[in-house]
mmCIF file with all atom_site columns, C-alpha atoms and ligand atoms in Angstrom:
data_model
loop_
_atom_site.group_PDB
_atom_site.id
_atom_site.type_symbol
_atom_site.label_atom_id
_atom_site.label_alt_id
_atom_site.label_comp_id
_atom_site.label_asym_id
_atom_site.label_entity_id
_atom_site.label_seq_id
_atom_site.pdbx_PDB_ins_code
_atom_site.Cartn_x
_atom_site.Cartn_y
_atom_site.Cartn_z
_atom_site.occupancy
_atom_site.B_iso_or_equiv
_atom_site.pdbx_formal_charge
_atom_site.auth_seq_id
_atom_site.auth_comp_id
_atom_site.auth_asym_id
_atom_site.auth_atom_id
_atom_site.pdbx_PDB_model_num
ATOM   1   C  CA  . MET H 1 1   ? 15.437 32.457 -23.415 1.00 53.00 ? 2   MET H CA  1
ATOM   2   C  CA  . SER H 1 2   ? 17.534 35.731 -22.912 1.00 62.00 ? 3   SER H CA  1
ATOM   3   C  CA  . THR H 1 3   ? 20.304 35.671 -20.414 1.00 85.00 ? 4   THR H CA  1
ATOM   4   C  CA  . ASP H 1 4   ? 21.402 38.962 -21.224 1.00 95.00 ? 5   ASP H CA  1
ATOM   5   C  CA  . ILE H 1 5   ? 22.813 41.216 -18.675 1.00 96.00 ? 6   ILE H CA  1
ATOM   6   C  CA  . MET H 1 6   ? 21.183 44.719 -18.585 1.00 96.00 ? 7   MET H CA  1
ATOM   7   C  CA  . HIS H 1 7   ? 23.339 47.768 -17.362 1.00 97.00 ? 8   HIS H CA  1
ATOM   8   C  CA  . GLU H 1 8   ? 22.470 51.447 -17.667 1.00 97.00 ? 9   GLU H CA  1
ATOM   9   C  CA  . ILE H 1 9   ? 24.836 54.257 -17.215 1.00 97.00 ? 10  ILE H CA  1
ATOM   10  C  CA  . LYS H 1 10  ? 24.164 58.302 -17.082 1.00 97.00 ? 11  LYS H CA  1
ATOM   11  C  CA  . THR H 1 11  ? 26.094 60.761 -18.685 1.00 97.00 ? 12  THR H CA  1
ATOM   12  C  CA  . SER H 1 12  ? 26.020 64.278 -18.430 1.00 98.00 ? 13  SER H CA  1
ATOM   13  C  CA  . SER H 1 13  ? 28.829 65.111 -21.380 1.00 98.00 ? 14  SER H CA  1
ATOM   14  C  CA  . SER H 1 14  ? 29.965 63.910 -24.868 1.00 98.00 ? 15  SER H CA  1
ATOM   15  C  CA  . ASP H 1 15  ? 33.467 63.205 -22.698 1.00 98.00 ? 16  ASP H CA  1
ATOM   16  C  CA  . ALA H 1 16  ? 31.729 60.662 -20.754 1.00 98.00 ? 17  ALA H CA  1
ATOM   17  C  CA  . THR H 1 17  ? 30.293 58.941 -23.502 1.00 98.00 ? 18  THR H CA  1
ATOM   18  C  CA  . TYR H 1 18  ? 33.390 59.224 -25.086 1.00 97.00 ? 19  TYR H CA  1
ATOM   19  C  CA  . ALA H 1 19  ? 34.970 57.539 -21.952 1.00 97.00 ? 20  ALA H CA  1
ATOM   20  C  CA  . ILE H 1 20  ? 32.430 54.632 -21.707 1.00 97.00 ? 21  ILE H CA  1
ATOM   21  C  CA  . GLY H 1 21  ? 32.996 53.824 -25.252 1.00 97.00 ? 22  GLY H CA  1
ATOM   22  C  CA  . GLU H 1 22  ? 37.054 54.059 -24.577 1.00 96.00 ? 23  GLU H CA  1
ATOM   23  C  CA  . ARG H 1 23  ? 36.554 51.494 -21.340 1.00 97.00 ? 24  ARG H CA  1
ATOM   24  C  CA  . LEU H 1 24  ? 34.590 49.003 -23.635 1.00 97.00 ? 25  LEU H CA  1
ATOM   25  C  CA  . GLY H 1 25  ? 37.373 49.072 -26.339 1.00 97.00 ? 26  GLY H CA  1
ATOM   26  C  CA  . SER H 1 26  ? 40.152 48.543 -24.074 1.00 96.00 ? 27  SER H CA  1
ATOM   27  C  CA  . LEU H 1 27  ? 38.187 45.280 -22.569 1.00 97.00 ? 28  LEU H CA  1
ATOM   28  C  CA  . SER H 1 28  ? 37.543 44.193 -26.106 1.00 97.00 ? 29  SER H CA  1
ATOM   29  C  CA  . LYS H 1 29  ? 39.121 40.850 -27.231 1.00 97.00 ? 30  LYS H CA  1
ATOM   30  C  CA  . GLY H 1 30  ? 38.186 40.698 -30.722 1.00 96.00 ? 31  GLY H CA  1
ATOM   31  C  CA  . GLY H 1 31  ? 34.930 39.380 -32.247 1.00 95.00 ? 32  GLY H CA  1
ATOM   32  C  CA  . GLU H 1 32  ? 32.697 41.931 -30.239 1.00 97.00 ? 33  GLU H CA  1
ATOM   33  C  CA  . CYS H 1 33  ? 29.644 43.275 -32.259 1.00 96.00 ? 34  CYS H CA  1
ATOM   34  C  CA  . PHE H 1 34  ? 28.283 46.593 -30.895 1.00 97.00 ? 35  PHE H CA  1
ATOM   35  C  CA  . VAL H 1 35  ? 24.861 47.669 -31.975 1.00 96.00 ? 36  VAL H CA  1
ATOM   36  C  CA  . LEU H 1 36  ? 24.124 51.437 -31.314 1.00 96.00 ? 37  LEU H CA  1
ATOM   37  C  CA  . SER H 1 37  ? 20.491 52.727 -31.194 1.00 95.00 ? 38  SER H CA  1
ATOM   38  C  CA  . SER H 1 38  ? 19.824 56.507 -30.685 1.00 96.00 ? 39  SER H CA  1
ATOM   39  C  CA  . ASP H 1 39  ? 18.087 59.545 -32.365 1.00 93.00 ? 40  ASP H CA  1
ATOM   40  C  CA  . LEU H 1 40  ? 20.278 61.609 -34.787 1.00 92.00 ? 41  LEU H CA  1
ATOM   41  C  CA  . GLY H 1 41  ? 22.940 63.267 -32.358 1.00 94.00 ? 42  GLY H CA  1
ATOM   42  C  CA  . GLY H 1 42  ? 22.100 60.785 -29.335 1.00 96.00 ? 43  GLY H CA  1
ATOM   43  C  CA  . GLY H 1 43  ? 26.176 59.863 -29.498 1.00 96.00 ? 44  GLY H CA  1
ATOM   44  C  CA  . LYS H 1 44  ? 26.498 56.785 -31.439 1.00 95.00 ? 45  LYS H CA  1
ATOM   45  C  CA  . THR H 1 45  ? 29.562 58.339 -33.086 1.00 92.00 ? 46  THR H CA  1
ATOM   46  C  CA  . THR H 1 46  ? 30.705 60.098 -29.981 1.00 96.00 ? 47  THR H CA  1
ATOM   47  C  CA  . PHE H 1 47  ? 30.914 56.337 -28.294 1.00 97.00 ? 48  PHE H CA  1
ATOM   48  C  CA  . THR H 1 48  ? 32.708 54.775 -31.299 1.00 96.00 ? 49  THR H CA  1
ATOM   49  C  CA  . LYS H 1 49  ? 35.165 57.321 -31.496 1.00 96.00 ? 50  LYS H CA  1
ATOM   50  C  CA  . GLY H 1 50  ? 35.974 56.507 -27.720 1.00 97.00 ? 51  GLY H CA  1
ATOM   51  C  CA  . LEU H 1 51  ? 35.893 52.788 -28.524 1.00 97.00 ? 52  LEU H CA  1
ATOM   52  C  CA  . ALA H 1 52  ? 38.378 53.276 -31.491 1.00 96.00 ? 53  ALA H CA  1
ATOM   53  C  CA  . LYS H 1 53  ? 40.712 55.336 -28.764 1.00 96.00 ? 54  LYS H CA  1
ATOM   54  C  CA  . GLY H 1 54  ? 40.284 52.228 -26.207 1.00 96.00 ? 55  GLY H CA  1
ATOM   55  C  CA  . LEU H 1 55  ? 41.246 49.969 -29.244 1.00 96.00 ? 56  LEU H CA  1
ATOM   56  C  CA  . GLY H 1 56  ? 44.398 51.992 -29.523 1.00 96.00 ? 57  GLY H CA  1
ATOM   57  C  CA  . ILE H 1 57  ? 43.451 53.454 -33.020 1.00 95.00 ? 58  ILE H CA  1
ATOM   58  C  CA  . SER H 1 58  ? 44.970 57.031 -32.848 1.00 88.00 ? 59  SER H CA  1
ATOM   59  C  CA  . GLY H 1 59  ? 43.808 58.849 -36.294 1.00 82.00 ? 60  GLY H CA  1
ATOM   60  C  CA  . PRO H 1 60  ? 40.595 60.397 -36.691 1.00 87.00 ? 61  PRO H CA  1
ATOM   61  C  CA  . VAL H 1 61  ? 37.302 58.493 -36.657 1.00 88.00 ? 62  VAL H CA  1
ATOM   62  C  CA  . THR H 1 62  ? 34.844 60.024 -38.694 1.00 85.00 ? 63  THR H CA  1
ATOM   63  C  CA  . SER H 1 63  ? 31.055 59.045 -39.424 1.00 79.00 ? 64  SER H CA  1
ATOM   64  C  CA  . PRO H 1 64  ? 30.821 56.359 -42.191 1.00 73.00 ? 65  PRO H CA  1
ATOM   65  C  CA  . THR H 1 65  ? 27.371 57.869 -43.254 1.00 70.00 ? 66  THR H CA  1
ATOM   66  C  CA  . PHE H 1 66  ? 28.308 58.340 -46.636 1.00 70.00 ? 67  PHE H CA  1
ATOM   67  C  CA  . THR H 1 67  ? 30.939 55.611 -47.129 1.00 74.00 ? 68  THR H CA  1
ATOM   68  C  CA  . VAL H 1 68  ? 28.646 53.065 -44.962 1.00 81.00 ? 69  VAL H CA  1
ATOM   69  C  CA  . ASN H 1 69  ? 31.636 51.279 -43.792 1.00 86.00 ? 70  ASN H CA  1
ATOM   70  C  CA  . ARG H 1 70  ? 34.989 52.387 -42.641 1.00 91.00 ? 71  ARG H CA  1
ATOM   71  C  CA  . THR H 1 71  ? 37.928 50.058 -41.073 1.00 93.00 ? 72  THR H CA  1
ATOM   72  C  CA  . TYR H 1 72  ? 40.468 51.101 -38.894 1.00 95.00 ? 73  TYR H CA  1
ATOM   73  C  CA  . GLN H 1 73  ? 43.812 49.379 -37.301 1.00 94.00 ? 74  GLN H CA  1
ATOM   74  C  CA  . GLY H 1 74  ? 44.589 49.519 -33.700 1.00 91.00 ? 75  GLY H CA  1
ATOM   75  C  CA  . ASP H 1 75  ? 47.736 49.283 -32.040 1.00 90.00 ? 76  ASP H CA  1
ATOM   76  C  CA  . SER H 1 76  ? 46.108 46.276 -29.948 1.00 86.00 ? 77  SER H CA  1
ATOM   77  C  CA  . GLY H 1 77  ? 46.124 44.297 -33.050 1.00 93.00 ? 78  GLY H CA  1
ATOM   78  C  CA  . LEU H 1 78  ? 42.270 44.351 -33.117 1.00 96.00 ? 79  LEU H CA  1
ATOM   79  C  CA  . THR H 1 79  ? 40.645 46.296 -36.110 1.00 95.00 ? 80  THR H CA  1
ATOM   80  C  CA  . LEU H 1 80  ? 37.594 48.472 -35.937 1.00 95.00 ? 81  LEU H CA  1
ATOM   81  C  CA  . SER H 1 81  ? 35.254 47.993 -38.527 1.00 94.00 ? 82  SER H CA  1
ATOM   82  C  CA  . HIS H 1 82  ? 32.409 50.858 -38.462 1.00 93.00 ? 83  HIS H CA  1
ATOM   83  C  CA  . PHE H 1 83  ? 29.306 50.619 -40.234 1.00 92.00 ? 84  PHE H CA  1
ATOM   84  C  CA  . ASP H 1 84  ? 26.393 53.257 -40.605 1.00 90.00 ? 85  ASP H CA  1
ATOM   85  C  CA  . PHE H 1 85  ? 23.375 52.323 -42.580 1.00 88.00 ? 86  PHE H CA  1
ATOM   86  C  CA  . TYR H 1 86  ? 21.501 55.291 -42.346 1.00 86.00 ? 87  TYR H CA  1
ATOM   87  C  CA  . ARG H 1 87  ? 21.350 56.359 -45.684 1.00 80.00 ? 88  ARG H CA  1
ATOM   88  C  CA  . LEU H 1 88  ? 20.597 52.635 -47.159 1.00 83.00 ? 89  LEU H CA  1
ATOM   89  C  CA  . ASP H 1 89  ? 17.504 51.176 -47.588 1.00 84.00 ? 90  ASP H CA  1
ATOM   90  C  CA  . ASP H 1 90  ? 18.715 47.782 -48.643 1.00 85.00 ? 91  ASP H CA  1
ATOM   91  C  CA  . PRO H 1 91  ? 22.175 46.162 -47.196 1.00 81.00 ? 92  PRO H CA  1
ATOM   92  C  CA  . GLY H 1 92  ? 23.194 45.025 -50.846 1.00 83.00 ? 93  GLY H CA  1
ATOM   93  C  CA  . VAL H 1 93  ? 26.895 43.878 -50.943 1.00 83.00 ? 94  VAL H CA  1
ATOM   94  C  CA  . VAL H 1 94  ? 27.835 46.090 -47.831 1.00 84.00 ? 95  VAL H CA  1
ATOM   95  C  CA  . GLY H 1 95  ? 25.512 43.135 -46.011 1.00 84.00 ? 96  GLY H CA  1
ATOM   96  C  CA  . HIS H 1 96  ? 28.177 40.786 -47.077 1.00 85.00 ? 97  HIS H CA  1
ATOM   97  C  CA  . GLU H 1 97  ? 31.274 43.108 -45.822 1.00 86.00 ? 98  GLU H CA  1
ATOM   98  C  CA  . LEU H 1 98  ? 29.408 42.850 -42.819 1.00 88.00 ? 99  LEU H CA  1
ATOM   99  C  CA  . ALA H 1 99  ? 29.198 38.858 -42.706 1.00 87.00 ? 100 ALA H CA  1
ATOM   100 C  CA  . GLU H 1 100 ? 32.651 38.675 -43.299 1.00 86.00 ? 101 GLU H CA  1
ATOM   101 C  CA  . VAL H 1 101 ? 34.040 41.157 -40.907 1.00 87.00 ? 102 VAL H CA  1
ATOM   102 C  CA  . GLU H 1 102 ? 31.759 39.408 -37.945 1.00 86.00 ? 103 GLU H CA  1
ATOM   103 C  CA  . ALA H 1 103 ? 33.258 36.145 -38.863 1.00 86.00 ? 104 ALA H CA  1
ATOM   104 C  CA  . ASP H 1 104 ? 36.901 37.590 -38.122 1.00 92.00 ? 105 ASP H CA  1
ATOM   105 C  CA  . PRO H 1 105 ? 37.916 36.676 -34.265 1.00 94.00 ? 106 PRO H CA  1
ATOM   106 C  CA  . LEU H 1 106 ? 40.482 40.107 -34.429 1.00 96.00 ? 107 LEU H CA  1
ATOM   107 C  CA  . MET H 1 107 ? 37.490 42.601 -35.716 1.00 96.00 ? 108 MET H CA  1
ATOM   108 C  CA  . VAL H 1 108 ? 35.356 44.839 -33.502 1.00 96.00 ? 109 VAL H CA  1
ATOM   109 C  CA  . THR H 1 109 ? 32.188 45.570 -35.141 1.00 95.00 ? 110 THR H CA  1
ATOM   110 C  CA  . VAL H 1 110 ? 30.278 49.022 -34.521 1.00 95.00 ? 111 VAL H CA  1
ATOM   111 C  CA  . ILE H 1 111 ? 26.934 49.507 -36.379 1.00 93.00 ? 112 ILE H CA  1
ATOM   112 C  CA  . GLU H 1 112 ? 24.840 52.813 -36.407 1.00 92.00 ? 113 GLU H CA  1
ATOM   113 C  CA  . TRP H 1 113 ? 21.460 52.403 -37.739 1.00 90.00 ? 114 TRP H CA  1
ATOM   114 C  CA  . ALA H 1 114 ? 21.557 48.389 -37.881 1.00 88.00 ? 115 ALA H CA  1
ATOM   115 C  CA  . ASN H 1 115 ? 17.559 48.223 -38.777 1.00 89.00 ? 116 ASN H CA  1
ATOM   116 C  CA  . ILE H 1 116 ? 18.169 46.523 -42.181 1.00 88.00 ? 117 ILE H CA  1
ATOM   117 C  CA  . VAL H 1 117 ? 20.676 44.238 -41.027 1.00 88.00 ? 118 VAL H CA  1
ATOM   118 C  CA  . ARG H 1 118 ? 18.603 43.200 -38.015 1.00 87.00 ? 119 ARG H CA  1
ATOM   119 C  CA  . ASP H 1 119 ? 18.080 39.819 -39.311 1.00 84.00 ? 120 ASP H CA  1
ATOM   120 C  CA  . VAL H 1 120 ? 21.464 39.140 -39.858 1.00 84.00 ? 121 VAL H CA  1
ATOM   121 C  CA  . LEU H 1 121 ? 23.399 40.127 -36.814 1.00 89.00 ? 122 LEU H CA  1
ATOM   122 C  CA  . PRO H 1 122 ? 25.084 37.484 -34.517 1.00 88.00 ? 123 PRO H CA  1
ATOM   123 C  CA  . GLU H 1 123 ? 23.245 36.392 -31.360 1.00 88.00 ? 124 GLU H CA  1
ATOM   124 C  CA  . ASP H 1 124 ? 25.969 37.694 -29.353 1.00 92.00 ? 125 ASP H CA  1
ATOM   125 C  CA  . CYS H 1 125 ? 26.031 41.334 -30.310 1.00 95.00 ? 126 CYS H CA  1
ATOM   126 C  CA  . ILE H 1 126 ? 26.061 43.996 -27.390 1.00 97.00 ? 127 ILE H CA  1
ATOM   127 C  CA  . HIS H 1 127 ? 23.004 46.610 -27.802 1.00 97.00 ? 128 HIS H CA  1
ATOM   128 C  CA  . ILE H 1 128 ? 23.145 50.047 -27.007 1.00 98.00 ? 129 ILE H CA  1
ATOM   129 C  CA  . GLN H 1 129 ? 20.519 52.144 -26.609 1.00 98.00 ? 130 GLN H CA  1
ATOM   130 C  CA  . ILE H 1 130 ? 21.553 55.798 -26.001 1.00 98.00 ? 131 ILE H CA  1
ATOM   131 C  CA  . ASP H 1 131 ? 18.414 57.965 -25.017 1.00 98.00 ? 132 ASP H CA  1
ATOM   132 C  CA  . ARG H 1 132 ? 18.209 62.082 -24.365 1.00 97.00 ? 133 ARG H CA  1
ATOM   133 C  CA  . THR H 1 133 ? 16.352 62.770 -21.067 1.00 96.00 ? 134 THR H CA  1
ATOM   134 C  CA  . ALA H 1 134 ? 14.272 65.462 -19.762 1.00 95.00 ? 135 ALA H CA  1
ATOM   135 C  CA  . ASP H 1 135 ? 17.170 66.488 -17.681 1.00 94.00 ? 136 ASP H CA  1
ATOM   136 C  CA  . GLY H 1 136 ? 19.072 68.552 -20.006 1.00 95.00 ? 137 GLY H CA  1
ATOM   137 C  CA  . GLU H 1 137 ? 20.689 68.907 -23.512 1.00 96.00 ? 138 GLU H CA  1
ATOM   138 C  CA  . ASP H 1 138 ? 23.858 67.067 -22.610 1.00 97.00 ? 139 ASP H CA  1
ATOM   139 C  CA  . GLU H 1 139 ? 22.429 64.527 -20.314 1.00 98.00 ? 140 GLU H CA  1
ATOM   140 C  CA  . ARG H 1 140 ? 22.225 60.953 -21.904 1.00 98.00 ? 141 ARG H CA  1
ATOM   141 C  CA  . ILE H 1 141 ? 21.226 57.528 -20.701 1.00 98.00 ? 142 ILE H CA  1
ATOM   142 C  CA  . ILE H 1 142 ? 23.054 54.452 -21.876 1.00 98.00 ? 143 ILE H CA  1
ATOM   143 C  CA  . ARG H 1 143 ? 21.299 51.010 -22.031 1.00 98.00 ? 144 ARG H CA  1
ATOM   144 C  CA  . MET H 1 144 ? 23.744 48.268 -22.350 1.00 98.00 ? 145 MET H CA  1
ATOM   145 C  CA  . GLN H 1 145 ? 22.228 44.651 -23.198 1.00 97.00 ? 146 GLN H CA  1
ATOM   146 C  CA  . VAL H 1 146 ? 25.305 42.456 -22.739 1.00 97.00 ? 147 VAL H CA  1
ATOM   147 C  CA  . PRO H 1 147 ? 24.942 38.637 -23.551 1.00 96.00 ? 148 PRO H CA  1
ATOM   148 C  CA  . THR H 1 148 ? 26.646 36.671 -20.361 1.00 95.00 ? 149 THR H CA  1
ATOM   149 C  CA  . GLN H 1 149 ? 29.724 35.673 -22.973 1.00 94.00 ? 150 GLN H CA  1
ATOM   150 C  CA  . ARG H 1 150 ? 30.559 39.159 -23.230 1.00 96.00 ? 151 ARG H CA  1
ATOM   151 C  CA  . ALA H 1 151 ? 30.237 39.894 -19.606 1.00 95.00 ? 152 ALA H CA  1
ATOM   152 C  CA  . TYR H 1 152 ? 34.146 40.653 -19.378 1.00 96.00 ? 153 TYR H CA  1
ATOM   153 C  CA  . LEU H 1 153 ? 32.791 43.907 -20.965 1.00 97.00 ? 154 LEU H CA  1
ATOM   154 C  CA  . LEU H 1 154 ? 31.357 45.100 -17.598 1.00 96.00 ? 155 LEU H CA  1
ATOM   155 C  CA  . GLU H 1 155 ? 34.408 44.274 -15.564 1.00 90.00 ? 156 GLU H CA  1
ATOM   156 C  CA  . GLY H 1 156 ? 34.650 46.604 -12.732 1.00 81.00 ? 157 GLY H CA  1
ATOM   157 C  CA  . LEU H 1 157 ? 31.273 48.485 -13.061 1.00 79.00 ? 158 LEU H CA  1
ATOM   158 C  CA  . GLU H 1 158 ? 28.788 48.397 -10.256 1.00 65.00 ? 159 GLU H CA  1
HETATM 159 P  P1  . ADP M 2 .   ? 24.702 60.403 -33.409 1.00 56.36 ? 212 ADP M P1  1
HETATM 160 O  O1  . ADP M 2 .   ? 25.991 59.255 -34.157 1.00 56.36 ? 212 ADP M O1  1
HETATM 161 O  O2  . ADP M 2 .   ? 24.330 59.290 -32.621 1.00 56.36 ? 212 ADP M O2  1
HETATM 162 O  O3  . ADP M 2 .   ? 24.212 60.585 -34.575 1.00 56.36 ? 212 ADP M O3  1
HETATM 163 P  P2  . ADP M 2 .   ? 26.938 62.038 -32.594 1.00 56.36 ? 212 ADP M P2  1
HETATM 164 O  O4  . ADP M 2 .   ? 27.800 61.390 -31.615 1.00 56.36 ? 212 ADP M O4  1
HETATM 165 O  O5  . ADP M 2 .   ? 27.414 62.286 -34.152 1.00 56.36 ? 212 ADP M O5  1
HETATM 166 O  O6  . ADP M 2 .   ? 25.459 61.264 -32.605 1.00 56.36 ? 212 ADP M O6  1
HETATM 167 O  O7  . ADP M 2 .   ? 26.395 63.227 -31.904 1.00 56.36 ? 212 ADP M O7  1
HETATM 168 C  C1  . ADP M 2 .   ? 26.313 63.560 -30.539 1.00 56.36 ? 212 ADP M C1  1
HETATM 169 C  C2  . ADP M 2 .   ? 26.363 65.021 -30.251 1.00 56.36 ? 212 ADP M C2  1
HETATM 170 O  O8  . ADP M 2 .   ? 25.663 65.387 -29.108 1.00 56.36 ? 212 ADP M O8  1
HETATM 171 C  C3  . ADP M 2 .   ? 27.709 65.743 -30.292 1.00 56.36 ? 212 ADP M C3  1
HETATM 172 O  O9  . ADP M 2 .   ? 27.371 66.946 -30.927 1.00 56.36 ? 212 ADP M O9  1
HETATM 173 C  C4  . ADP M 2 .   ? 27.652 65.620 -28.908 1.00 56.36 ? 212 ADP M C4  1
HETATM 174 O  O10 . ADP M 2 .   ? 28.992 66.516 -28.556 1.00 56.36 ? 212 ADP M O10 1
HETATM 175 C  C5  . ADP M 2 .   ? 26.390 65.901 -28.269 1.00 56.36 ? 212 ADP M C5  1
HETATM 176 N  N1  . ADP M 2 .   ? 26.509 65.211 -26.692 1.00 56.36 ? 212 ADP M N1  1
HETATM 177 C  C6  . ADP M 2 .   ? 26.209 66.154 -25.870 1.00 56.36 ? 212 ADP M C6  1
HETATM 178 N  N2  . ADP M 2 .   ? 26.154 65.520 -24.595 1.00 56.36 ? 212 ADP M N2  1
HETATM 179 C  C7  . ADP M 2 .   ? 26.592 64.141 -24.906 1.00 56.36 ? 212 ADP M C7  1
HETATM 180 C  C8  . ADP M 2 .   ? 26.121 62.973 -24.199 1.00 56.36 ? 212 ADP M C8  1
HETATM 181 N  N3  . ADP M 2 .   ? 26.007 63.100 -22.681 1.00 56.36 ? 212 ADP M N3  1
HETATM 182 N  N4  . ADP M 2 .   ? 26.825 62.041 -24.527 1.00 56.36 ? 212 ADP M N4  1
HETATM 183 C  C9  . ADP M 2 .   ? 27.218 61.923 -26.060 1.00 56.36 ? 212 ADP M C9  1
HETATM 184 N  N5  . ADP M 2 .   ? 27.019 63.149 -26.785 1.00 56.36 ? 212 ADP M N5  1
HETATM 185 C  C10 . ADP M 2 .   ? 26.548 64.070 -26.109 1.00 56.36 ? 212 ADP M C10 1
HETATM 186 MG MG1 . MG  M 3 .   ? 26.459 58.860 -36.144 1.00 56.36 ? 213 MG  M MG1 1
#
């Protein structure tokens, strides 16, 4: 039985999507796993850049499409591990890396194109679906599915 909390936010700019990521980053305590889904260009990496900012990561965050995984150390003492499985058919050795970072309580994990690792994800991942809308090029609807044990991430939101 699912007791996840569903929360929806609309954004009208990449800055607004970045700001949502930043907010979630600053509310993160470590151990969170964010699973991002959208079409190409939906805003997953934009969201992740905001999340990194919220974790106190000052350097540039670039899409790990070619390297599959990039790790960044934040000022907050938390580390961001960003995975992108877009180019892989099989998680291979990166699947083991993923399992390792997920076991680390000081790690915040973000996964783009998580289909191939779907079966090995922790149960308490935060699932974030970003969809374009018919309202305009920069409009997005962000649907968050937050396990109750991660409800602190929604603090202060309507
Ligand atoms: P993905 O990682 O999902 O492929 P990116 O974050 O790399 O997507 O790219 C999203 C693109 O869409 C960027 O060029 C960004 O500027 C643009 N964009 C326009 N409106 C929005 C919005 N509301 N939220 C996020 N990105 C937006
Ligand atoms: Mg991306």
